[in-house]
Coordinates of C-alpha atoms in Angstrom, one line a residue:
X1 CA 25.2 15.0 -48.0
X2 CA 22.4 12.7 -49.0
X3 CA 24.3 9.8 -49.8
X4 CA 25.8 10.0 -47.3
X5 CA 23.6 10.3 -44.0
X6 CA 21.4 7.9 -45.9
X7 CA 24.1 5.1 -46.4
X8 CA 24.9 6.0 -42.5
X9 CA 21.7 5.3 -41.4
X10 CA 21.6 2.3 -43.2
X11 CA 24.6 1.1 -41.1
X12 CA 23.6 1.8 -37.9
X13 CA 20.0 0.5 -37.9
X14 CA 21.6 -2.9 -38.7
X15 CA 24.5 -2.1 -36.0
X16 CA 22.8 -0.7 -33.3
X17 CA 18.8 0.1 -33.8
X18 CA 17.4 -2.8 -31.3
X19 CA 14.4 -4.5 -32.5
X20 CA 13.0 -5.5 -29.8
X21 CA 12.4 -1.7 -28.2
X22 CA 12.9 0.3 -30.9
X23 CA 15.1 2.8 -29.3
X24 CA 19.2 2.8 -30.8
X25 CA 22.5 2.2 -28.9
X26 CA 25.2 3.5 -27.9
X27 CA 26.8 5.6 -25.5
X28 CA 25.8 9.4 -24.9
X29 CA 26.2 11.8 -27.7
X30 CA 28.6 14.0 -26.1
X31 CA 29.3 12.4 -23.3
X32 CA 31.9 10.6 -24.2
X33 CA 33.2 9.8 -20.7
X34 CA 33.1 6.5 -19.7
X35 CA 33.0 7.1 -16.0
X36 CA 32.3 10.7 -15.8
X37 CA 27.9 9.4 -17.1
X38 CA 28.2 5.5 -16.4
X39 CA 28.8 3.7 -14.1
X40 CA 32.4 2.2 -13.3
X41 CA 31.1 -1.4 -13.8
X42 CA 30.3 -0.8 -17.2
X43 CA 32.7 -1.2 -19.7
X44 CA 32.8 -0.2 -24.0
X45 CA 30.6 -3.6 -24.6
X46 CA 28.1 -2.7 -21.6
X47 CA 28.0 1.4 -22.8
X48 CA 26.8 0.0 -27.0
X49 CA 24.8 -2.3 -25.0
X50 CA 22.5 1.2 -23.4
X51 CA 20.2 3.0 -24.7
X52 CA 20.2 6.5 -24.2
X53 CA 17.9 9.5 -24.7
X54 CA 20.4 12.2 -26.6
X55 CA 21.3 9.3 -29.0
X56 CA 18.2 8.3 -29.5
X57 CA 16.9 12.5 -30.3
X58 CA 20.0 12.5 -32.4
X59 CA 19.0 9.7 -34.4
X60 CA 14.7 10.5 -34.4
X61 CA 15.7 13.9 -36.1
X62 CA 18.4 12.2 -38.2
X63 CA 15.9 10.3 -39.2
X64 CA 13.5 13.4 -40.1
X65 CA 15.6 15.1 -42.5
X66 CA 16.3 12.6 -44.5
X67 CA 12.9 12.1 -44.7
X68 CA 12.7 15.3 -45.9
X69 CA 15.6 14.8 -48.1
X70 CA 14.2 12.0 -49.9
X71 CA 11.0 13.6 -50.3
X72 CA 12.6 16.5 -52.3
X73 CA 14.4 14.4 -53.7
X74 CA 11.5 12.2 -55.5
X75 CA 12.5 8.9 -53.9
X76 CA 9.0 8.5 -51.9
X77 CA 10.0 4.8 -50.6
X78 CA 12.4 6.4 -49.0
X79 CA 11.0 9.6 -47.7
X80 CA 7.9 7.0 -46.4
X81 CA 10.3 4.8 -44.7
X82 CA 12.6 6.5 -43.4
X83 CA 9.0 9.2 -41.6
X84 CA 7.9 5.5 -40.1
X85 CA 11.5 4.8 -39.0
X86 CA 11.9 8.2 -37.0
X87 CA 8.7 8.6 -35.4
X88 CA 9.4 4.8 -34.0
X89 CA 12.4 5.8 -32.2
X90 CA 10.0 8.5 -31.0
X91 CA 7.1 6.1 -29.9
X92 CA 9.9 4.2 -28.4
X93 CA 12.1 6.4 -26.6
X94 CA 7.6 7.9 -25.0
X95 CA 7.3 4.5 -24.4
X96 CA 11.3 3.1 -22.5
X97 CA 13.1 6.3 -21.6
X98 CA 9.3 8.4 -20.5
X99 CA 9.6 9.4 -16.7
X100 CA 5.4 10.2 -15.4
X101 CA 6.5 10.5 -11.6
X102 CA 9.3 13.0 -12.5
X103 CA 8.1 14.4 -15.7
X104 CA 11.1 14.3 -17.6
X105 CA 13.1 10.9 -19.6
X106 CA 15.4 8.8 -18.3
X107 CA 18.8 9.1 -19.4
X108 CA 19.5 5.3 -20.8
X109 CA 18.9 1.5 -20.6
X110 CA 21.6 0.2 -19.7
X111 CA 22.8 -3.6 -18.3
X112 CA 22.8 -6.5 -19.8
X113 CA 20.5 -9.4 -20.5
X114 CA 18.3 -7.4 -19.4
X115 CA 17.7 -3.6 -19.3
X116 CA 17.1 -1.0 -16.3
X117 CA 16.2 2.3 -17.2
X118 CA 18.7 4.9 -15.2
X119 CA 16.3 7.8 -13.9
X120 CA 18.7 10.3 -13.8
X121 CA 17.8 13.2 -15.5
X122 CA 20.3 13.8 -19.1
X123 CA 20.4 18.0 -20.3
X124 CA 20.6 18.3 -23.2
X125 CA 18.9 14.8 -24.5
X126 CA 16.4 16.7 -22.2
X127 CA 16.6 19.9 -24.6
X128 CA 16.8 17.5 -27.6
X129 CA 13.2 15.6 -26.8
X130 CA 11.5 18.8 -26.6
X131 CA 13.3 20.7 -29.7
X132 CA 13.3 18.3 -31.8
X133 CA 8.9 17.4 -31.4
X134 CA 9.9 14.2 -29.6
X135 CA 7.6 15.7 -26.5
X136 CA 4.9 16.9 -28.0
X137 CA 2.4 19.7 -26.3
X138 CA 1.5 19.3 -22.7
X139 CA 5.1 17.0 -21.9
X140 CA 7.1 18.9 -23.7
X141 CA 6.3 22.2 -21.1
X142 CA 6.9 19.8 -18.6
X143 CA 10.0 18.8 -19.4
X144 CA 11.2 21.9 -19.5
X145 CA 10.0 22.8 -16.0
X146 CA 10.5 19.5 -13.8
X147 CA 13.5 18.9 -15.0
X148 CA 15.6 19.6 -12.0
X149 CA 18.4 23.0 -12.3
X150 CA 21.0 23.8 -10.3
X151 CA 21.7 27.0 -8.9
X152 CA 24.4 28.1 -11.9
X153 CA 23.3 26.5 -14.8
X154 CA 21.2 22.9 -15.8
X155 CA 24.4 20.1 -15.6
X156 CA 25.6 17.5 -17.9
X157 CA 23.4 15.1 -15.9
X158 CA 21.1 15.1 -12.8
X159 CA 22.9 14.1 -9.7
X160 CA 25.7 13.7 -9.9
X161 CA 28.0 10.6 -9.7
X162 CA 29.9 10.8 -5.9
X163 CA 34.1 9.8 -6.6
X164 CA 33.7 11.5 -10.0
X165 CA 36.2 14.6 -10.7
X166 CA 34.2 17.3 -12.8
X167 CA 34.1 17.5 -15.8
X168 CA 30.9 16.2 -17.5
X169 CA 29.4 14.8 -14.4
X170 CA 29.3 17.4 -11.8
X171 CA 29.9 19.7 -14.4
X172 CA 27.5 22.9 -16.6
X173 CA 28.8 23.3 -20.5
X174 CA 27.6 26.5 -22.3
X175 CA 26.4 24.9 -25.0
X176 CA 24.0 22.7 -23.8
X177 CA 22.9 25.5 -21.8
X178 CA 22.0 27.0 -25.6
X179 CA 20.1 24.2 -26.4
X180 CA 18.3 23.9 -22.9
X181 CA 17.5 27.9 -23.2
X182 CA 15.9 27.1 -27.0
X183 CA 13.8 24.4 -25.5
X184 CA 12.8 26.7 -23.0
X185 CA 11.4 29.7 -25.9
X186 CA 9.5 26.4 -27.6
X187 CA 8.1 26.0 -24.0
X188 CA 6.4 28.8 -23.8
X189 CA 8.8 29.1 -19.7
X190 CA 10.1 32.4 -19.4
X191 CA 12.0 32.0 -16.0
X192 CA 13.8 29.1 -17.4
X193 CA 14.8 31.1 -20.8
X194 CA 15.9 33.6 -18.4
X195 CA 18.3 31.5 -15.7
X196 CA 19.6 30.0 -19.4
X197 CA 20.8 33.6 -20.8
X198 CA 22.3 34.2 -16.9
X199 CA 24.3 31.5 -17.0
X200 CA 25.5 31.4 -20.1
X201 CA 26.7 35.5 -20.0
X202 CA 27.6 35.1 -16.4
X203 CA 30.5 33.6 -16.5
X204 CA 31.5 34.7 -20.0
X205 CA 31.6 38.3 -18.2
X206 CA 33.4 37.5 -15.1
X207 CA 35.6 35.2 -16.5
X208 CA 35.9 37.4 -20.3
X209 CA 36.3 34.8 -22.4
X210 CA 34.5 31.4 -23.8
X211 CA 35.4 28.3 -21.4
X212 CA 34.2 25.5 -21.7
X213 CA 33.0 24.2 -18.6
X214 CA 31.7 25.3 -15.4
X215 CA 31.8 22.5 -12.6
X216 CA 27.8 23.0 -11.4
X217 CA 28.2 23.0 -7.4
X218 CA 30.3 26.6 -7.1
X219 CA 30.1 28.0 -11.2
X220 CA 33.6 28.6 -11.3
X221 CA 36.0 26.5 -14.7
X222 CA 39.3 25.7 -12.2
X223 CA 38.8 21.8 -10.8
X224 CA 37.0 20.7 -14.1
X225 CA 39.8 17.6 -16.3
X226 CA 39.6 19.6 -19.7
X227 CA 38.7 22.9 -20.4
X228 CA 39.3 25.6 -22.9
X229 CA 38.7 29.2 -23.3
X230 CA 36.5 30.9 -26.4
X231 CA 35.7 27.6 -26.9
X232 CA 33.6 27.5 -30.2
X233 CA 30.4 25.7 -29.5
X234 CA 30.3 27.9 -26.4
X235 CA 31.0 30.8 -28.6
X236 CA 28.3 28.8 -30.9
X237 CA 25.2 28.4 -28.5
X238 CA 26.6 32.3 -27.1
X239 CA 25.0 33.3 -30.6
X240 CA 22.0 31.0 -31.3
X241 CA 21.1 32.8 -27.8
X242 CA 21.2 35.8 -29.9
X243 CA 19.4 34.2 -33.3
X244 CA 17.5 31.3 -32.3
X245 CA 16.2 33.0 -30.0
X246 CA 15.7 37.5 -28.9
X247 CA 16.0 36.7 -32.8
X248 CA 13.6 33.8 -33.7
X249 CA 15.4 32.6 -36.2
X250 CA 14.6 29.0 -37.3
X251 CA 16.0 28.1 -40.3
X252 CA 13.2 25.8 -41.9
X253 CA 14.3 23.7 -46.2
X254 CA 12.7 27.3 -48.3
X255 CA 12.6 29.4 -45.5
X256 CA 13.4 31.8 -42.7
X257 CA 10.9 32.4 -39.9
X258 CA 10.5 34.4 -36.8
X259 CA 9.5 33.8 -33.0
X260 CA 11.3 35.8 -30.5
X261 CA 11.9 35.3 -27.6
X262 CA 12.3 38.0 -25.0
X263 CA 12.2 38.4 -21.2
X264 CA 10.3 41.2 -19.7
X265 CA 13.3 41.9 -18.0
X266 CA 15.2 41.9 -21.6
X267 CA 12.6 44.0 -23.4
X268 CA 13.5 47.6 -25.3
X269 CA 15.1 47.4 -29.0
X270 CA 17.4 45.6 -31.0
X271 CA 19.0 46.1 -33.8
X272 CA 20.6 43.0 -35.9
X273 CA 22.1 44.8 -39.1
X274 CA 23.7 43.1 -42.2
X275 CA 22.4 39.2 -41.8
X276 CA 22.9 37.5 -44.9
X277 CA 20.4 34.5 -45.8
X278 CA 21.3 33.0 -49.0
X279 CA 21.1 35.9 -51.6
X280 CA 19.8 38.2 -49.2
X281 CA 21.2 40.4 -47.4
X282 CA 18.6 41.1 -44.0
X283 CA 18.9 44.4 -41.5
X284 CA 16.3 42.6 -38.2
X285 CA 15.4 45.6 -35.8
X286 CA 13.0 44.1 -32.9
X287 CA 11.0 46.2 -30.0
X288 CA 9.1 44.7 -26.9
X289 CA 9.1 41.7 -25.4
X290 CA 7.4 38.1 -24.5
X291 CA 6.8 36.0 -27.2
X292 CA 4.1 37.3 -30.1
X293 CA 4.4 39.1 -32.7
X294 CA 2.3 41.5 -32.9
X295 CA 3.4 43.4 -36.2
X296 CA 6.5 42.2 -38.9
X297 CA 7.4 44.3 -41.8
X298 CA 9.2 43.5 -44.6
X299 CA 10.4 46.3 -46.4
X300 CA 7.6 47.9 -44.7
X301 CA 4.9 45.9 -46.3
X302 CA 3.3 43.2 -44.4
X303 CA 4.9 39.6 -43.8
X304 CA 2.7 36.4 -44.2
X305 CA 3.4 33.9 -41.4
X306 CA 6.5 35.4 -40.0
X307 CA 9.1 33.7 -43.0
X308 CA 11.5 35.2 -44.9
X309 CA 11.1 33.3 -48.5
X310 CA 14.5 31.0 -49.7
X311 CA 14.1 32.9 -53.2
X312 CA 14.3 35.9 -51.4
X313 CA 17.2 38.6 -53.1
X314 CA 18.9 41.7 -52.3
X315 CA 18.8 43.9 -49.1
X316 CA 15.8 44.7 -47.5
X317 CA 14.5 45.3 -44.0
X318 CA 13.1 43.7 -41.4
X319 CA 10.3 45.3 -38.3
X320 CA 9.0 43.3 -35.8
X321 CA 7.1 44.0 -32.7
X322 CA 6.3 42.1 -30.0
X323 CA 3.2 42.1 -27.7
X324 CA 5.0 43.2 -24.7
X325 CA 3.3 40.2 -23.2
X326 CA 5.0 38.2 -20.8
X327 CA 3.6 33.9 -21.4
X328 CA 1.7 32.6 -19.2
X329 CA 3.1 31.3 -16.1
X330 CA 6.0 28.5 -15.5
X331 CA 8.5 27.4 -13.6
X332 CA 11.9 25.9 -12.9
X333 CA 12.6 22.7 -10.9
X334 CA 15.6 24.7 -8.4
X335 CA 17.7 22.0 -7.0
X336 CA 20.8 22.0 -5.2
X337 CA 23.7 20.5 -6.8
X338 CA 22.9 17.0 -5.2
X339 CA 24.7 13.9 -5.4
X340 CA 24.0 9.9 -5.0
X341 CA 24.8 7.7 -3.4
X342 CA 27.5 5.7 -4.8
X343 CA 27.1 2.2 -7.0
X344 CA 26.9 -0.9 -4.5
X345 CA 28.8 -3.9 -4.9
X346 CA 26.9 -7.4 -4.8
X347 CA 27.9 -10.8 -3.8
X348 CA 26.0 -14.0 -3.4
X349 CA 27.4 -16.5 -1.0
X350 CA 25.4 -19.2 1.6
X351 CA 22.2 -18.4 0.1
X352 CA 21.6 -14.6 0.3
X353 CA 22.7 -11.5 -1.9
X354 CA 25.4 -9.1 0.1
X355 CA 27.1 -5.4 -0.4
X356 CA 28.4 -3.4 1.5
X357 CA 26.5 -0.7 4.1
X358 CA 27.2 2.7 2.1
X359 CA 26.4 5.6 4.5
X360 CA 24.7 7.9 2.7
X361 CA 21.8 5.1 1.9
X362 CA 18.4 5.3 4.0
X363 CA 17.1 1.7 1.8
X364 CA 17.9 -0.5 -1.3
X365 CA 16.3 -1.3 -3.7
X366 CA 17.0 -5.0 -5.7
X367 CA 15.7 -5.9 -8.9
X368 CA 15.9 -9.3 -10.2
X369 CA 15.9 -9.7 -14.2
X370 CA 15.6 -6.0 -14.1
X371 CA 12.1 -5.4 -12.2
X372 CA 11.9 -4.1 -9.2
X373 CA 11.6 -7.3 -6.3
X374 CA 10.8 -5.5 -3.1
X375 CA 13.4 -2.6 -1.1
X376 CA 14.8 -3.6 2.2
X377 CA 16.5 -1.8 4.8
X378 CA 19.6 -4.0 5.7
X379 CA 22.1 -5.7 3.3
X380 CA 21.6 -8.6 2.2
X381 CA 18.8 -10.2 0.6
X382 CA 18.1 -14.5 1.5
X383 CA 17.8 -16.1 -2.1
X384 CA 16.5 -19.2 -3.3
X385 CA 18.1 -21.3 -5.6
X386 CA 16.8 -21.4 -9.4
X387 CA 16.4 -23.1 -11.9
X388 CA 15.9 -20.7 -14.1
X389 CA 18.4 -18.1 -15.2
X390 CA 18.6 -15.2 -13.1
X391 CA 20.3 -11.5 -13.0
X392 CA 19.9 -9.9 -9.3
X393 CA 21.7 -5.9 -8.9
X394 CA 21.1 -3.7 -6.2
X395 CA 20.8 0.3 -6.1
X396 CA 21.1 2.3 -3.1
X397 CA 18.5 4.9 -2.3
X398 CA 19.6 8.5 -0.9
X399 CA 17.8 9.9 2.4
X400 CA 16.1 12.1 -0.1
X401 CA 14.8 9.4 -2.7
X402 CA 17.8 10.4 -5.3
X403 CA 19.4 7.0 -6.8
X404 CA 22.7 5.1 -7.4
X405 CA 23.4 3.7 -10.0
X406 CA 21.9 -0.6 -10.4
X407 CA 24.9 -2.3 -9.7
X408 CA 26.6 -4.2 -11.7
X409 CA 24.2 -7.7 -12.9
X410 CA 25.3 -10.8 -10.9
X411 CA 24.1 -14.0 -13.1
X412 CA 22.2 -16.6 -11.0
X413 CA 21.7 -19.8 -13.1
X414 CA 21.5 -23.3 -12.3
X415 CA 24.2 -25.5 -13.6
X416 CA 23.4 -26.8 -17.4
X417 CA 21.8 -23.2 -19.0
X418 CA 25.1 -22.1 -21.0
X419 CA 27.2 -24.3 -23.2
X420 CA 30.2 -23.4 -24.6
X421 CA 32.0 -23.8 -27.8
X422 CA 36.0 -24.0 -28.6
X423 CA 35.6 -21.9 -31.9
X424 CA 39.6 -23.8 -32.9
X425 CA 37.1 -26.8 -33.4
X426 CA 36.2 -24.6 -36.9
X427 CA 39.5 -22.6 -37.5
X428 CA 42.8 -22.4 -37.1
X429 CA 44.7 -21.4 -34.6
X430 CA 46.7 -18.4 -34.2
X431 CA 49.9 -18.4 -33.7
X432 CA 50.0 -15.8 -31.4
X433 CA 51.8 -16.5 -28.2
X434 CA 49.3 -14.5 -26.0
X435 CA 47.7 -16.5 -22.6
X436 CA 44.6 -16.6 -20.9
X437 CA 42.7 -18.9 -22.8
X438 CA 39.9 -21.5 -22.6
X439 CA 40.6 -25.0 -24.8
X440 CA 43.1 -25.7 -26.7
X441 CA 43.5 -22.7 -28.5
X442 CA 42.3 -19.2 -30.0
X443 CA 41.3 -17.6 -33.7
X444 CA 41.9 -14.7 -35.1
X445 CA 39.3 -12.7 -36.9
X446 CA 40.7 -9.6 -39.0
X447 CA 39.2 -8.0 -42.4
X448 CA 41.1 -10.4 -44.3
X449 CA 41.2 -14.0 -41.6
X450 CA 38.1 -15.3 -40.8
X451 CA 35.5 -13.3 -42.3
X452 CA 33.5 -15.8 -41.4
X453 CA 33.3 -18.5 -38.9
X454 CA 30.1 -21.2 -38.3
X455 CA 30.5 -22.7 -35.3
X456 CA 27.3 -25.5 -34.9
X457 CA 25.1 -25.7 -31.8
X458 CA 22.6 -28.0 -29.5
X459 CA 20.1 -26.1 -28.4
X460 CA 18.7 -28.3 -25.6
X461 CA 15.4 -27.0 -25.1
X462 CA 13.3 -24.3 -27.5
X463 CA 14.0 -20.9 -25.7
X464 CA 15.1 -17.2 -25.9
X465 CA 18.6 -17.8 -26.0
X466 CA 22.1 -15.2 -24.9
X467 CA 24.6 -15.5 -27.6
X468 CA 28.1 -13.8 -26.8
X469 CA 32.2 -15.4 -27.3
X470 CA 34.5 -14.6 -25.2
X471 CA 37.8 -12.4 -27.4
X472 CA 40.7 -9.8 -26.7
X473 CA 41.7 -6.9 -28.6
X474 CA 44.7 -5.5 -27.5
X475 CA 44.3 -2.7 -30.1
X476 CA 44.1 0.2 -27.7
X477 CA 43.2 1.8 -24.6
X478 CA 39.5 1.1 -23.4
X479 CA 38.2 4.9 -23.1
X480 CA 39.4 6.2 -26.8
X481 CA 40.2 5.1 -30.7
X482 CA 38.7 4.0 -32.7
X483 CA 39.7 -0.1 -33.2
X484 CA 36.6 -1.6 -32.1
X485 CA 36.1 -5.1 -34.2
X486 CA 32.4 -5.3 -34.7
X487 CA 30.4 -8.6 -36.5
X488 CA 27.1 -9.5 -38.0
X489 CA 25.8 -12.7 -36.5
X490 CA 23.5 -15.9 -38.2
X491 CA 21.3 -18.6 -38.8
X492 CA 22.2 -19.9 -41.8
X493 CA 20.6 -16.6 -44.0
X494 CA 19.2 -15.1 -40.9
X495 CA 20.6 -12.0 -39.6
X496 CA 20.3 -11.8 -35.5
X497 CA 22.7 -9.1 -34.6
X498 CA 25.2 -7.0 -34.6
X499 CA 28.6 -8.4 -31.7
X500 CA 31.0 -6.1 -30.9
X501 CA 34.3 -6.6 -29.7
X502 CA 35.8 -3.1 -28.4
X503 CA 39.2 -2.9 -27.0
X504 CA 40.4 -4.4 -24.0
X505 CA 43.4 -2.4 -23.6
X506 CA 47.2 -1.4 -25.8
X507 CA 49.1 -4.2 -26.0
X508 CA 46.1 -6.0 -23.4
X509 CA 46.0 -9.2 -25.6
X510 CA 45.8 -12.0 -22.8
X511 CA 43.3 -9.6 -21.5
X512 CA 39.8 -11.7 -22.0
X513 CA 35.9 -11.0 -22.0
X514 CA 32.6 -11.3 -23.3
X515 CA 31.0 -9.1 -26.2
X516 CA 27.8 -8.1 -25.8
X517 CA 25.0 -10.6 -25.9
X518 CA 22.5 -11.0 -28.7
X519 CA 19.3 -11.9 -27.8
X520 CA 17.7 -15.2 -29.7
X521 CA 14.1 -17.5 -30.2
X522 CA 16.3 -21.6 -30.4
X523 CA 14.5 -24.6 -31.3
X524 CA 15.4 -27.6 -29.5
X525 CA 18.1 -29.0 -31.7
X526 CA 21.1 -28.8 -34.0
X527 CA 21.8 -24.8 -35.1
X528 CA 24.5 -23.6 -37.0
X529 CA 25.7 -19.7 -36.2
X530 CA 27.8 -18.0 -38.7
X531 CA 30.2 -14.8 -36.5
X532 CA 30.2 -12.7 -40.2
X533 CA 32.8 -9.5 -41.3
X534 CA 29.7 -7.5 -43.4
X535 CA 30.3 -4.0 -45.4
X536 CA 28.3 -2.8 -42.6
X537 CA 30.9 -3.9 -39.8
X538 CA 33.2 -1.5 -41.4
X539 CA 34.6 0.3 -37.6
X540 CA 35.9 4.2 -38.1
X541 CA 39.3 3.1 -37.8
X542 CA 38.9 2.0 -41.6
X543 CA 42.2 -0.2 -41.7
X544 CA 41.8 -2.0 -38.2
X545 CA 38.9 -5.2 -37.3
X546 CA 40.7 -7.2 -35.3
X547 CA 40.2 -9.5 -32.7
X548 CA 41.3 -12.9 -31.4
X549 CA 38.3 -15.2 -30.2
X550 CA 38.4 -18.2 -28.1
X551 CA 34.6 -19.8 -27.8
X552 CA 30.7 -18.9 -28.6
X553 CA 29.0 -18.7 -25.0
X554 CA 25.2 -20.7 -24.8
X555 CA 23.2 -19.3 -22.1
X556 CA 19.5 -19.8 -21.7
X557 CA 18.3 -16.9 -20.2
X558 CA 13.9 -17.3 -21.1

């Protein structure tokens, strides 16, 4: 397991870790249905470029665990390196995703060359930030107390996205609710713990099975896009409420620690018999309520630090008595299950940005290069011509202050700020009968063809440049499968970043689009940029790692 985790993180460092923000790029954990949690304009390449709360919390903890494993194996240098990497991710989450005015983290950074923060709450990410210690002390308590909770539980995201049917959007997932219960217990929030337990057991009792998900608007499973009975992770979440919340079991590397949390309404005596812990079998008795232990014994003798050592063998009795004291009063951010405004579609004509009026918007925020430019009540804004690169986006704001996603970045640039370099100028043209390319042809790249392509470029002025490629990949649909082509961009021996070339549709080889952009500071003059297939660029498919390349685009953004 150790070498697998170590190598996986090593590859992720090359392909997904953003040196500029300190965050990790990529899709949000289990929320993998694109339009269910992302604006419709975002393509897979845009999702790769985004930097999500839950994904970053997982990478933080993965580095913590790897460091612990390395320490036990005597690889102190590896342990030190990944401790530092974990702390960098944690610091970056708190710097870039924390919303002090709301008291919880934002959903993700997203955009193109200038990223903005989605203020939506992401239930699992918020929970993991507390559980893994990304949010410390008072901040952890804030997250649990202030993250919006709908009447039927904590929804995957909040607010909901209009026009998207329930699945991840407008939905409560029991396993997410169980993670939220664990976070609430860690933060000492009794009302949130109690509501989480109710949110898991109500539908299980009502429908006589553990469903996969529920509609947040009404608590019913009918109407969700996909659902299952006896869902494993829903069942696991239900069990987790018993083992990890009520009995408070925490499996540490060398011991099993108890820190029970029993809401006052659930006070009483509980028995858990025949629990196998390594070489031991435990019969556990729990009495009382609260989250403070009055006494804990192992076979009648006091159990130091409420911890059963991993070396214990045989059958033993653990008895826990709680103090029957409720935690300090805390709150839950109970909200109606509301929807944000629709995402605006922005165009430019006659010196003005303009967009259609949205019926549920009272104002519009206009962003320039990821920063707030102004707020208007109209549906247009005069934008003077600029000699520099600029990306404009518009966010619709509803009457209660809920915000839409930002619109697709609209690029305005002076002629000459970007240059194109045809790939067929440095490699043989592919013989495929595809259409829609520019120049005289295009070049195929795969695991065996054109694994290194070097293009000479001329930089007119020193500055920050975006480097991307126009490409086609018809190996599969945009919403599933694993035939994304991945390449490394270099300048001489210097590694500049990763270029991803995701599928654009089944057999859609004449469907051309742009890769992600790698931002790099370039001095005026001639340079040689190389696109290479390297060991870290292997994808999950393992066999197909292929795309067609039309041209390299070099754009000065600053």
